[in-house]
CSV table of C-alpha atoms and ligand atoms in Angstrom, one decimal:
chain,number,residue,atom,x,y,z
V,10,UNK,CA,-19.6,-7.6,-18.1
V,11,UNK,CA,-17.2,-7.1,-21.2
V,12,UNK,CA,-13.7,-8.5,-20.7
V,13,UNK,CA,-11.1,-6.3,-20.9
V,14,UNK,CA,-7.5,-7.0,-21.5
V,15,UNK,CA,-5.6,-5.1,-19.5
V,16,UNK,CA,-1.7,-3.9,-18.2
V,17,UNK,CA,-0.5,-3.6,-14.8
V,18,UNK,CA,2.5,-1.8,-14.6
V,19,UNK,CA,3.9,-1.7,-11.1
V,20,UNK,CA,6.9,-2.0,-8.8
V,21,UNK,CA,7.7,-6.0,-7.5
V,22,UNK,CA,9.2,-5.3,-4.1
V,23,UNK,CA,7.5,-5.9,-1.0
V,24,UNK,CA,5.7,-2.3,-0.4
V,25,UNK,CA,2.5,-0.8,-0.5
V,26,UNK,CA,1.8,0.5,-4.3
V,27,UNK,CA,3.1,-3.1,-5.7
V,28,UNK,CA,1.0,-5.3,-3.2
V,29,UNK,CA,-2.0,-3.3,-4.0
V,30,UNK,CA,-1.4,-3.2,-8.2
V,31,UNK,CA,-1.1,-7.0,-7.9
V,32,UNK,CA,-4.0,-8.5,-5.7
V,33,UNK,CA,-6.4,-5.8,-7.7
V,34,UNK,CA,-4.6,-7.7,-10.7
V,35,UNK,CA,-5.2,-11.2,-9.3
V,36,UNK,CA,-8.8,-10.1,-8.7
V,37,UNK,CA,-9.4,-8.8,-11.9
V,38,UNK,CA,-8.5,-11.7,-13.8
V,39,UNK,CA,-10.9,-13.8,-11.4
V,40,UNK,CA,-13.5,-11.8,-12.9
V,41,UNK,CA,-12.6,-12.8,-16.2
V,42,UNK,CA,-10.4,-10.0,-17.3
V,43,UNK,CA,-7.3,-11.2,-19.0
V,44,UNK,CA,-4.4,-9.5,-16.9
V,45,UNK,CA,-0.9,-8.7,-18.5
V,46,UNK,CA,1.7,-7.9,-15.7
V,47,UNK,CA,4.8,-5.7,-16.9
V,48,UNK,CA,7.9,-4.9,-14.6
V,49,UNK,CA,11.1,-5.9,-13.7
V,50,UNK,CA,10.7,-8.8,-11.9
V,51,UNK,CA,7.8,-10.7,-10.6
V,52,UNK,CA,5.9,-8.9,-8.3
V,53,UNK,CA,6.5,-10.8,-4.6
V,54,UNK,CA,2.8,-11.3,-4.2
V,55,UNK,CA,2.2,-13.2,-7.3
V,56,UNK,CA,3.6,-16.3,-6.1
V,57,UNK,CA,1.8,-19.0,-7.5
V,58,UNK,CA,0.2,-19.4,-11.3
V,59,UNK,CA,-3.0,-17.9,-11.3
V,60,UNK,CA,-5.5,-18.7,-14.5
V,61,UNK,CA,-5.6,-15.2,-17.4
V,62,UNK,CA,-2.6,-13.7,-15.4
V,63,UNK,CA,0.8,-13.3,-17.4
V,64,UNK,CA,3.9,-11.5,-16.4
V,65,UNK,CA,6.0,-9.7,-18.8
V,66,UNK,CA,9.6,-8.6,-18.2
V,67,UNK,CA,11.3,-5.4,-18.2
V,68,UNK,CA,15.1,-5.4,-18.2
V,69,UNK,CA,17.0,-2.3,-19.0
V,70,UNK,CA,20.4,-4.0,-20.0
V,71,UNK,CA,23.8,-2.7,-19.5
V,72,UNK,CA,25.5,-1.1,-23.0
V,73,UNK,CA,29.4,0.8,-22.7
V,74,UNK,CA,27.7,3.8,-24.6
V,75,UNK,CA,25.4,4.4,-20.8
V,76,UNK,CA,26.4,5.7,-17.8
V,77,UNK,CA,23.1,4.3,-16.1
V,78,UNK,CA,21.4,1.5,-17.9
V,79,UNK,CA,17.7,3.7,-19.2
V,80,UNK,CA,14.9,1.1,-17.5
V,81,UNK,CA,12.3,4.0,-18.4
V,82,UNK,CA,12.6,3.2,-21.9
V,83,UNK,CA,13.6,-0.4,-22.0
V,84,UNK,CA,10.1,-0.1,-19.4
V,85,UNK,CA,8.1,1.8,-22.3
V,86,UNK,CA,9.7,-0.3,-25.1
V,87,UNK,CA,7.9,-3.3,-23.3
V,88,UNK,CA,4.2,-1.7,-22.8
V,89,UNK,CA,4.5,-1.0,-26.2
V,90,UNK,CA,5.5,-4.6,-27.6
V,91,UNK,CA,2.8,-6.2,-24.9
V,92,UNK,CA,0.3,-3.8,-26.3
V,93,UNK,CA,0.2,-4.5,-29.8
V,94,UNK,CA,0.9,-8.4,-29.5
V,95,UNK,CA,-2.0,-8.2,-26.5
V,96,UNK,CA,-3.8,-6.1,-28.2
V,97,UNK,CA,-4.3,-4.7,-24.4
V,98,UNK,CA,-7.3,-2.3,-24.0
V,99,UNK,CA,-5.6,-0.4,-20.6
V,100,UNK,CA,-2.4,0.0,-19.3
V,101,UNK,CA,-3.0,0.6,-15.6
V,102,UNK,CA,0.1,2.7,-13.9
V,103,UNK,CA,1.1,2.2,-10.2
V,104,UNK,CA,3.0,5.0,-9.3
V,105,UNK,CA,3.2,8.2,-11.3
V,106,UNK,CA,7.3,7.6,-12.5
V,107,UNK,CA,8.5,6.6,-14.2
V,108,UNK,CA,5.1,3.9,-14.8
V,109,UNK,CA,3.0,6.6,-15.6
V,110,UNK,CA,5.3,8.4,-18.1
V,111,UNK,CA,6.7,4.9,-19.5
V,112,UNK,CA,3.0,3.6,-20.3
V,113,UNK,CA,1.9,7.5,-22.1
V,114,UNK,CA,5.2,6.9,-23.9
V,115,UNK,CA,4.0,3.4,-24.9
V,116,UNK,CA,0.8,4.9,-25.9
V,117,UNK,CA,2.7,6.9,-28.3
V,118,UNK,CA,4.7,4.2,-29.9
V,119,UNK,CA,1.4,2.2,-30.9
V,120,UNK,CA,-1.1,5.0,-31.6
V,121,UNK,CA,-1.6,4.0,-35.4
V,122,UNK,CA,-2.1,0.4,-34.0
V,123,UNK,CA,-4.5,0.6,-31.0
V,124,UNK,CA,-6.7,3.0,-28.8
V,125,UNK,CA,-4.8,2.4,-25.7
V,126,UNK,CA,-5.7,4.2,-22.5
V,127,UNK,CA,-3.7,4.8,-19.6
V,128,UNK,CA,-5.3,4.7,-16.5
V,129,UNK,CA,-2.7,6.2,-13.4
V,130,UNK,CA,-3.1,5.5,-9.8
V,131,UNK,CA,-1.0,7.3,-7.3
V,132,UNK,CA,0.6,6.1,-4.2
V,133,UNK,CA,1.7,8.6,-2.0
V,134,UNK,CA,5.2,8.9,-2.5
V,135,UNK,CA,5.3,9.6,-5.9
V,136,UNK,CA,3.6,12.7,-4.8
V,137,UNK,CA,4.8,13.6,-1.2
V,138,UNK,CA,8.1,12.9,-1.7
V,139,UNK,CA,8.9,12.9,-5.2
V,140,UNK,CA,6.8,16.0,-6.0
V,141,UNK,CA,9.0,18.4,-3.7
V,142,UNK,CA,12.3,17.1,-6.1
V,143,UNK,CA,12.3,20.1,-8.8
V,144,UNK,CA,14.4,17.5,-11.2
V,145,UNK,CA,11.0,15.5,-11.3
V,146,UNK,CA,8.3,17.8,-10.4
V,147,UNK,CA,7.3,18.4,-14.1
V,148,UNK,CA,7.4,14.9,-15.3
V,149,UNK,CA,5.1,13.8,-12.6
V,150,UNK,CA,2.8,16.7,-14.0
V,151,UNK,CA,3.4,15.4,-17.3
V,152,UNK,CA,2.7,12.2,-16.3
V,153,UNK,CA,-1.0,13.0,-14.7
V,154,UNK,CA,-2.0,15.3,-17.2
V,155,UNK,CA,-1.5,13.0,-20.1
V,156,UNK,CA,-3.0,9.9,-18.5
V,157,UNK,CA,-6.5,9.0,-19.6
V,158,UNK,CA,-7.7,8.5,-15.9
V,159,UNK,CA,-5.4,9.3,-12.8
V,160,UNK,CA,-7.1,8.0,-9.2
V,161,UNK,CA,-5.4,8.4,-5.8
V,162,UNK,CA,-5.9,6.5,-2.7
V,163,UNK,CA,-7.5,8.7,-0.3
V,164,UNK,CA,-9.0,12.1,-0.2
V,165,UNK,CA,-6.1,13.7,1.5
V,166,UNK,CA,-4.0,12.3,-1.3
V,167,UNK,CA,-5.8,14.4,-4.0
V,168,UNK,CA,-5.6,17.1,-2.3
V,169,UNK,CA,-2.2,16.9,-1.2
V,170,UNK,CA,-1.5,16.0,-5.6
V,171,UNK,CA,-3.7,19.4,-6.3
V,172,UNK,CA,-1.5,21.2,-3.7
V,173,UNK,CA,2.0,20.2,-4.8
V,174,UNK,CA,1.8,19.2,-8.4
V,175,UNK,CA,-0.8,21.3,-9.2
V,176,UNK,CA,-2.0,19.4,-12.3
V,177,UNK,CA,-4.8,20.8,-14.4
V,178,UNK,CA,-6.9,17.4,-14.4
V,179,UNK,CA,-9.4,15.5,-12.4
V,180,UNK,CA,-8.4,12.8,-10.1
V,181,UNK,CA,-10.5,10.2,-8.6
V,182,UNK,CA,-10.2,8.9,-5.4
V,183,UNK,CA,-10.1,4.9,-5.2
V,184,UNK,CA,-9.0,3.7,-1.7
V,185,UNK,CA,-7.3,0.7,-1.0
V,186,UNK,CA,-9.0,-2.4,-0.2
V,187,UNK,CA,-8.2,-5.7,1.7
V,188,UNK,CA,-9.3,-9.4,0.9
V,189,UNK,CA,-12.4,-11.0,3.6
V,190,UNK,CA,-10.0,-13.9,3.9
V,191,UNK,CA,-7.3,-11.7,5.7
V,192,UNK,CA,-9.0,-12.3,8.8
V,193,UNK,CA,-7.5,-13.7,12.5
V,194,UNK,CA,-5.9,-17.4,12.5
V,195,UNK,CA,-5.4,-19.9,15.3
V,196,UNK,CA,-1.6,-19.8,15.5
V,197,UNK,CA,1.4,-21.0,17.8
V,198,UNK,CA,3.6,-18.0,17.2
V,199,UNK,CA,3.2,-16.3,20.6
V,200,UNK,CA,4.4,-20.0,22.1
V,201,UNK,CA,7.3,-19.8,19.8
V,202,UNK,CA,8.6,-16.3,20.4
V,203,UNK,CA,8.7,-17.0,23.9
V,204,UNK,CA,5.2,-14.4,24.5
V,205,UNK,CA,3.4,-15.5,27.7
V,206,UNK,CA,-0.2,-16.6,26.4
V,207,UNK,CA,-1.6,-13.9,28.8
V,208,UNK,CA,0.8,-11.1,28.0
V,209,UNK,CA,-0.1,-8.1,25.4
V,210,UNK,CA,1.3,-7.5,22.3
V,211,UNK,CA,1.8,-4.0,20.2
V,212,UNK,CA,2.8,-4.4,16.5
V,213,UNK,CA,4.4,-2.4,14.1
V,214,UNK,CA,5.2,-3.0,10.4
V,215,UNK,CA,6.8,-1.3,7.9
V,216,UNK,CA,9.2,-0.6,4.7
V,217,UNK,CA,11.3,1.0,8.1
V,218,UNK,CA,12.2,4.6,6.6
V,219,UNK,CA,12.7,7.7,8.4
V,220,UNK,CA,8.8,8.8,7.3
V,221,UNK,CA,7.4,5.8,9.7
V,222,UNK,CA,8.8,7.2,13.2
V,223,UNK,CA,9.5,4.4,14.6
V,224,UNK,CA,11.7,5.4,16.9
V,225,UNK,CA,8.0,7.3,18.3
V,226,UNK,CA,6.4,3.7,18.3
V,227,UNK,CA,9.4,2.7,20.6
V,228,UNK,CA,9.5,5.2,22.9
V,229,UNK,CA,5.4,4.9,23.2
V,230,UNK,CA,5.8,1.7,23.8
V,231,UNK,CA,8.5,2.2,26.8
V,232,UNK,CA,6.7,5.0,28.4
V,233,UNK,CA,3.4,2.5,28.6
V,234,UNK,CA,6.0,-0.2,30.2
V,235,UNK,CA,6.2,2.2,33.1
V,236,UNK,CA,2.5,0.8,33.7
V,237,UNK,CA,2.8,-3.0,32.9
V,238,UNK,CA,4.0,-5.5,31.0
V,239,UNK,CA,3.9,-6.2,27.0
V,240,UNK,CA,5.7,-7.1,24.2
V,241,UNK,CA,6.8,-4.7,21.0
V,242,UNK,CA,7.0,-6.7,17.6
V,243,UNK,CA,8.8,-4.8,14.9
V,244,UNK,CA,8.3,-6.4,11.6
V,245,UNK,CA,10.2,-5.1,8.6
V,246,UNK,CA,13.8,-4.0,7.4
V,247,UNK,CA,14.8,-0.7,6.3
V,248,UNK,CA,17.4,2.2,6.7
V,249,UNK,CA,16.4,3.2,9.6
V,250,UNK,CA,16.8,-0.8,11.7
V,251,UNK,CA,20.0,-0.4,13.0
V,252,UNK,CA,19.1,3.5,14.4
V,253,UNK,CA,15.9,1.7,16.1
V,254,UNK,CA,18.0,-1.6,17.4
V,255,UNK,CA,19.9,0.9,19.5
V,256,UNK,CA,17.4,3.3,20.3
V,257,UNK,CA,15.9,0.4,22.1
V,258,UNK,CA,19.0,-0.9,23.6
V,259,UNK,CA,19.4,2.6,25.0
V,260,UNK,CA,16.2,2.8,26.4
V,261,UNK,CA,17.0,-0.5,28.3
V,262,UNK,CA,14.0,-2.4,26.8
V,263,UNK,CA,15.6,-5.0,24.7
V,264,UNK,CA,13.5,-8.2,27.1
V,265,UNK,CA,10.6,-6.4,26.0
V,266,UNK,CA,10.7,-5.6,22.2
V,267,UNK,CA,11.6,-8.6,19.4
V,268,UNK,CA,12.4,-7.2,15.9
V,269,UNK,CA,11.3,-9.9,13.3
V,270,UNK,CA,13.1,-8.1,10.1
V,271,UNK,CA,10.8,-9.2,7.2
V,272,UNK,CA,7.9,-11.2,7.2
V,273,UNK,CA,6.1,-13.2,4.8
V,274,UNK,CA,3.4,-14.5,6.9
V,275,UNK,CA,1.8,-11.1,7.9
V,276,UNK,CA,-1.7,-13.0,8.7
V,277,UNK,CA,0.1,-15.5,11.5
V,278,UNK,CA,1.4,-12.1,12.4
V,279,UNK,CA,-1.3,-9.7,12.8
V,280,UNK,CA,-3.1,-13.0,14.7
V,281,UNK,CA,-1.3,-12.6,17.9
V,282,UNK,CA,-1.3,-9.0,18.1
V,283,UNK,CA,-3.7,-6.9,20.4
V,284,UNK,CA,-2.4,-3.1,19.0
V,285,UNK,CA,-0.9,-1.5,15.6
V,286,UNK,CA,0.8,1.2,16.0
V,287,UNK,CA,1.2,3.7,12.7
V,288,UNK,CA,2.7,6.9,14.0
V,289,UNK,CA,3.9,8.2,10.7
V,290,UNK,CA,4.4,12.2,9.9
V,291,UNK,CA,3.7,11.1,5.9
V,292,UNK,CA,1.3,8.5,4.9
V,293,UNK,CA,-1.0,8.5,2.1
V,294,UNK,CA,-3.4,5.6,3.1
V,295,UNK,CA,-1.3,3.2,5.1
V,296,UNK,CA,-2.5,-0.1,3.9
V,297,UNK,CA,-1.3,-2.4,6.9
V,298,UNK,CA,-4.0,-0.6,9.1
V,299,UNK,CA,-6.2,-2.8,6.5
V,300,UNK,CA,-4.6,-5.7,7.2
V,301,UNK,CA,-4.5,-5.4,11.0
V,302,UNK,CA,-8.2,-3.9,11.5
V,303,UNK,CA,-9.0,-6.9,9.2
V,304,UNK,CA,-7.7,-8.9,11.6
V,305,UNK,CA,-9.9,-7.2,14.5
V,306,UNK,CA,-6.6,-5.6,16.3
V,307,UNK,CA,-7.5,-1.4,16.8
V,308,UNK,CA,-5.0,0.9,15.5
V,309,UNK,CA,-3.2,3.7,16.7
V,310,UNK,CA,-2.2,6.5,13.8
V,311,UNK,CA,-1.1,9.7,13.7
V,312,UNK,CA,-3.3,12.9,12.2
V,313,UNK,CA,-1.6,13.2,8.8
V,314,UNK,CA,-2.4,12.5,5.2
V,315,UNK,CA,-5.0,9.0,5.0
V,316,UNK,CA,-4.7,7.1,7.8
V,317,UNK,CA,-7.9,9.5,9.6
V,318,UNK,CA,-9.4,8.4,6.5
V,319,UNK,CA,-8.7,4.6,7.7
V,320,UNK,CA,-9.4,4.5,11.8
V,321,UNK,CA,-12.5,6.0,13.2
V,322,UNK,CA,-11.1,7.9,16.1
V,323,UNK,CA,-12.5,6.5,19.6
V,324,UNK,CA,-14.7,4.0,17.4
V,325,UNK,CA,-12.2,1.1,16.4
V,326,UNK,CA,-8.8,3.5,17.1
V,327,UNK,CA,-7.1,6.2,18.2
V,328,UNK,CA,-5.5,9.2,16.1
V,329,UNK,CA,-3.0,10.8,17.8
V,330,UNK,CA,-0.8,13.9,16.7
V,331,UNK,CA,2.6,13.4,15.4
V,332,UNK,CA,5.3,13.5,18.2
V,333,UNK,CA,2.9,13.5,21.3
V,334,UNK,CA,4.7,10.8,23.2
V,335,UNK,CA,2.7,10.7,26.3
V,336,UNK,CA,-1.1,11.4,24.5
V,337,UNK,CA,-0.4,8.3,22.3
V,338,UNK,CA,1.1,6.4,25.1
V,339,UNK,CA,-2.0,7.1,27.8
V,340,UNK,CA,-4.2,6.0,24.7
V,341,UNK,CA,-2.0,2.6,24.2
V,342,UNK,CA,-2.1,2.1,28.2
V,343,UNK,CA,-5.7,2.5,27.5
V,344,UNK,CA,-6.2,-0.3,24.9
V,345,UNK,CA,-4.1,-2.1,26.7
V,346,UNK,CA,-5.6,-2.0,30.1
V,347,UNK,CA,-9.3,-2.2,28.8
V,348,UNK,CA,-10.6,-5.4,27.7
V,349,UNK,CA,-14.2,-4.2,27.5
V,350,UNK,CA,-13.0,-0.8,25.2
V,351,UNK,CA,-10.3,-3.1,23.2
V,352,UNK,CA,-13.3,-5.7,22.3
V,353,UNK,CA,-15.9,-3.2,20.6
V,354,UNK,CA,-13.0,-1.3,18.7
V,355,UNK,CA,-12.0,-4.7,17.8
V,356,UNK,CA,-15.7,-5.4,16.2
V,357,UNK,CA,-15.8,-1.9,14.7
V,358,UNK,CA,-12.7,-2.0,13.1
V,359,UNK,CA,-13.7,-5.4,11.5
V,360,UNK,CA,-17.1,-4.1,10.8
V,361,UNK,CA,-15.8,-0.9,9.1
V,362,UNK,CA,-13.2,-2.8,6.5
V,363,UNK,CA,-16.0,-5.1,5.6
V,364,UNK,CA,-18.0,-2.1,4.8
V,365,UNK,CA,-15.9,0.6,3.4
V,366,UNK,CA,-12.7,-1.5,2.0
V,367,UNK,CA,-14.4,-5.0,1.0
V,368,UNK,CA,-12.2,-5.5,-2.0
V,369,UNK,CA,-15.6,-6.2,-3.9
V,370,UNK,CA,-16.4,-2.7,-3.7
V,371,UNK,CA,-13.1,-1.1,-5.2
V,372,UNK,CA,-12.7,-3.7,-7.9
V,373,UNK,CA,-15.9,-2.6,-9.0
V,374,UNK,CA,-14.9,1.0,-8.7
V,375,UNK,CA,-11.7,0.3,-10.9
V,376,UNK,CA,-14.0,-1.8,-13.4
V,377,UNK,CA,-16.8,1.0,-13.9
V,378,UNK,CA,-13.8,3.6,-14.5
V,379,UNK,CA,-11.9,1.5,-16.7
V,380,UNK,CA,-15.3,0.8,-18.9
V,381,UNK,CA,-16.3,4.4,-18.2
V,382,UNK,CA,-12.2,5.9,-20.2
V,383,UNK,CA,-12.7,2.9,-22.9
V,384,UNK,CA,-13.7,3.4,-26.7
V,385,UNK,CA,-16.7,1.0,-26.2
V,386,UNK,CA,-16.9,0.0,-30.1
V,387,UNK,CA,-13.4,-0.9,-29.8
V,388,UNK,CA,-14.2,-3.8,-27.4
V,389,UNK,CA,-15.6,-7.1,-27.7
C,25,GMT,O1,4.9,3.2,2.6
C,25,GMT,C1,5.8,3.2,1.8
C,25,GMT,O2,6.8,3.8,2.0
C,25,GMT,C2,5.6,2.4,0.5
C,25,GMT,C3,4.7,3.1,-0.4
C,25,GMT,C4,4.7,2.5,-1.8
C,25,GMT,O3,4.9,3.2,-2.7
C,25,GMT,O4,4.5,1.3,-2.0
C,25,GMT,O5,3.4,3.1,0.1
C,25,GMT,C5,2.5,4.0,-0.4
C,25,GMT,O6,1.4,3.3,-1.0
C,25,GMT,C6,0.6,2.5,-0.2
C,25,GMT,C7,-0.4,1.8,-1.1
C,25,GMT,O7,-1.3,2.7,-1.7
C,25,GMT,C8,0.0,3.3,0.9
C,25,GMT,O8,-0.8,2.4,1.7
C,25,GMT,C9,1.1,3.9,1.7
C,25,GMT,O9,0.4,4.8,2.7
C,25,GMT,C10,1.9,4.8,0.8
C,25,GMT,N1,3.1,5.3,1.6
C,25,GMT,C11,3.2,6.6,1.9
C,25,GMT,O10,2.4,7.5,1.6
C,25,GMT,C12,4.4,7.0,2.7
């Protein structure tokens, strides 16, 4: 295998599109590849010095002639310098804006220097939210079109990109992966949260904006309390905590729900739970469905954009439509109440990440299309 040297250019705050931009990094330089990190901070998840990983800054600084200091091109300005003193093959783009525009920018800057390709990955956002704004609706375009590669994370995701943007180029689709070590831990969490050992626990984690409909999750979880006793664990901090804290004081189930803010620790987390919910009305993949089917717990997810992609429906979960209180709460009561049914989704739902998300598998799928959009003579 040829080592590459590539750019990851990504956001470093705890979400979804920078978690998965640096474990693939991480991963990538385990294999060999020499891995050059560019963004405004470190990304949260490289938290320790790992060997042919390097982290570049980007800092857009603060000058009386702007109104807002211009990080895209301070952003661009960077790729560029890291390109040519790297001599990087790739600049791989997490998020179509401004990464994807900033890197094709960069491209420009050192054309008469190097054969740079850009490869693009889009999230979800970038596209489902950011794609209806008609202030950015042609930049994203310009941003896909001009990239050398452009992969998404799940079928629905593409589609969703051909729908909206309507770009005139293909795109791949890569999905997300999880690590085999992100599996279930002996922990003492339940005993220090004040959880009986016997008594069940429903988990929900999340960036906590409007799009995750958690106050759906809530009132799920309160109808199902009608039939017994559990605990709700909200993990996570977002604009919409405060709105959930008193939709659950209204609902007169504060004993019964504990909201953690957030987490580092996810693992210890997902270890004590015995149901995810993810009731969502926008989600491109929804990588914590990873992370808690890795840990054997079955998920419940609403019928929009990837997560039908993720959970097998009656195999290792439930999919449930958006807004149907009392379907998703008879299929919680359900998981809940059936030890037997709760076990062999448990299995499944390990079984199918191993198979279909075994981070093996989709590093190799971003390694073949990397060598597949590179000038091979121009690589040792
Ligand atoms: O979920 C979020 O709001 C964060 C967002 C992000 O940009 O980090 O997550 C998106 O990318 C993740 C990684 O590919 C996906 O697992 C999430 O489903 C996706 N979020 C949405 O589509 C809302």
């Amino acid at each position: 295998m040829r080592k590459l040297k590539i750019g990851i250019v990504c956001y470093p705050t705890v979400g979804g599109s920078g978690v998965v931009a640096t474990e693939l990094g991480i991963l990538l330089a385990q294999r060999g590849h020499d891995i050059h990190f560019i963004s405004s901070s470190i990304p949260f998840r490289l938290n320790k010095r790992y060997p042919n990983v390097y982290f570049h800054q980007a800092e857009a600084n603060q000058h009386a002639v702007f109104q807002y200091p211009p990080y895209s091109l301070s952003l661009a300005s960077k790729i560029a310098e890291i390109v040519k003193l790297k001599q990087l093959d790739i600049i791989h783009a997490h998020y179509a804006i401004p990464h994807a525009v900033c890197a094709i920018l960069a491209k420009q800057m050192v054309e008469d220097n190097c054969d740079l390709k850009v490869i693009t990955t889009l999230h979800g956002t970038d596209i489902s939210t950011l794609g209806h704004d008609a202030s950015l609706h042609e930049v994203i375009k310009y941003g896909i079109e001009k990239s050398d590669m452009v992969t998404a994370v799940s079928q629905s995701l593409v589609q969703e990109t051909y729908e909206i943007i309507q770009p005139k180029k293909e795109i791949k689709m890569i999905h997300n992966f999880i690590s085999d070590d992100f599996t279930r831990i002996e922990t003492d969490l339940k005993k220090e949260l004040g959880i009986h050992p016997n008594e069940k626990v429903v988990l929900h984690v999340s960036n906590f904006r409007q799009a995750k409909r958690i106050d759906q999750v809530v009132k799920v979880f309160a109808k199902t309390l009608e039939t017994g006793k559990a605990t709700l664990l909200l993990v996570g901090d977002g604009p919409e905590w405060s709105s959930i804290q008193n939709l659950v004081n209204c609902l007169g189930i504060g004993k019964s729900v504990i909201m953690l803010g957030k987490q580092e620790n996810l693992q210890e987390i997902f270890s004590i739970a015995d149901v995810f919910m993810l009731l969502s009305d926008k989600e491109s993949f929804g990588l914590v469905l990873l992370e808690a089917m890795s840990c054997g717990v079955p998920c419940i997810g609403t019928n929009v954009g990837g997560i039908p992609e993720v959970i097998s429906d009656m195999e290792n979960g439930y999919i449930v439509p958006v807004d149907d209180i009392k379907f998703a709460a008879n299929r919680l009561s359900k998981l809940l109440s059936d030890d037997e049914l709760h076990e062999q989704f448990s299995k499944d739902a390990i079984n199918k990440v191993r198979e279909r998300f075994s981070v093996e598998k989709i590093v190799e799928q971003y390694e073949d299309l990397y060598l597949s959009v590179i000038d091979k003579v121009g690589v040792q």
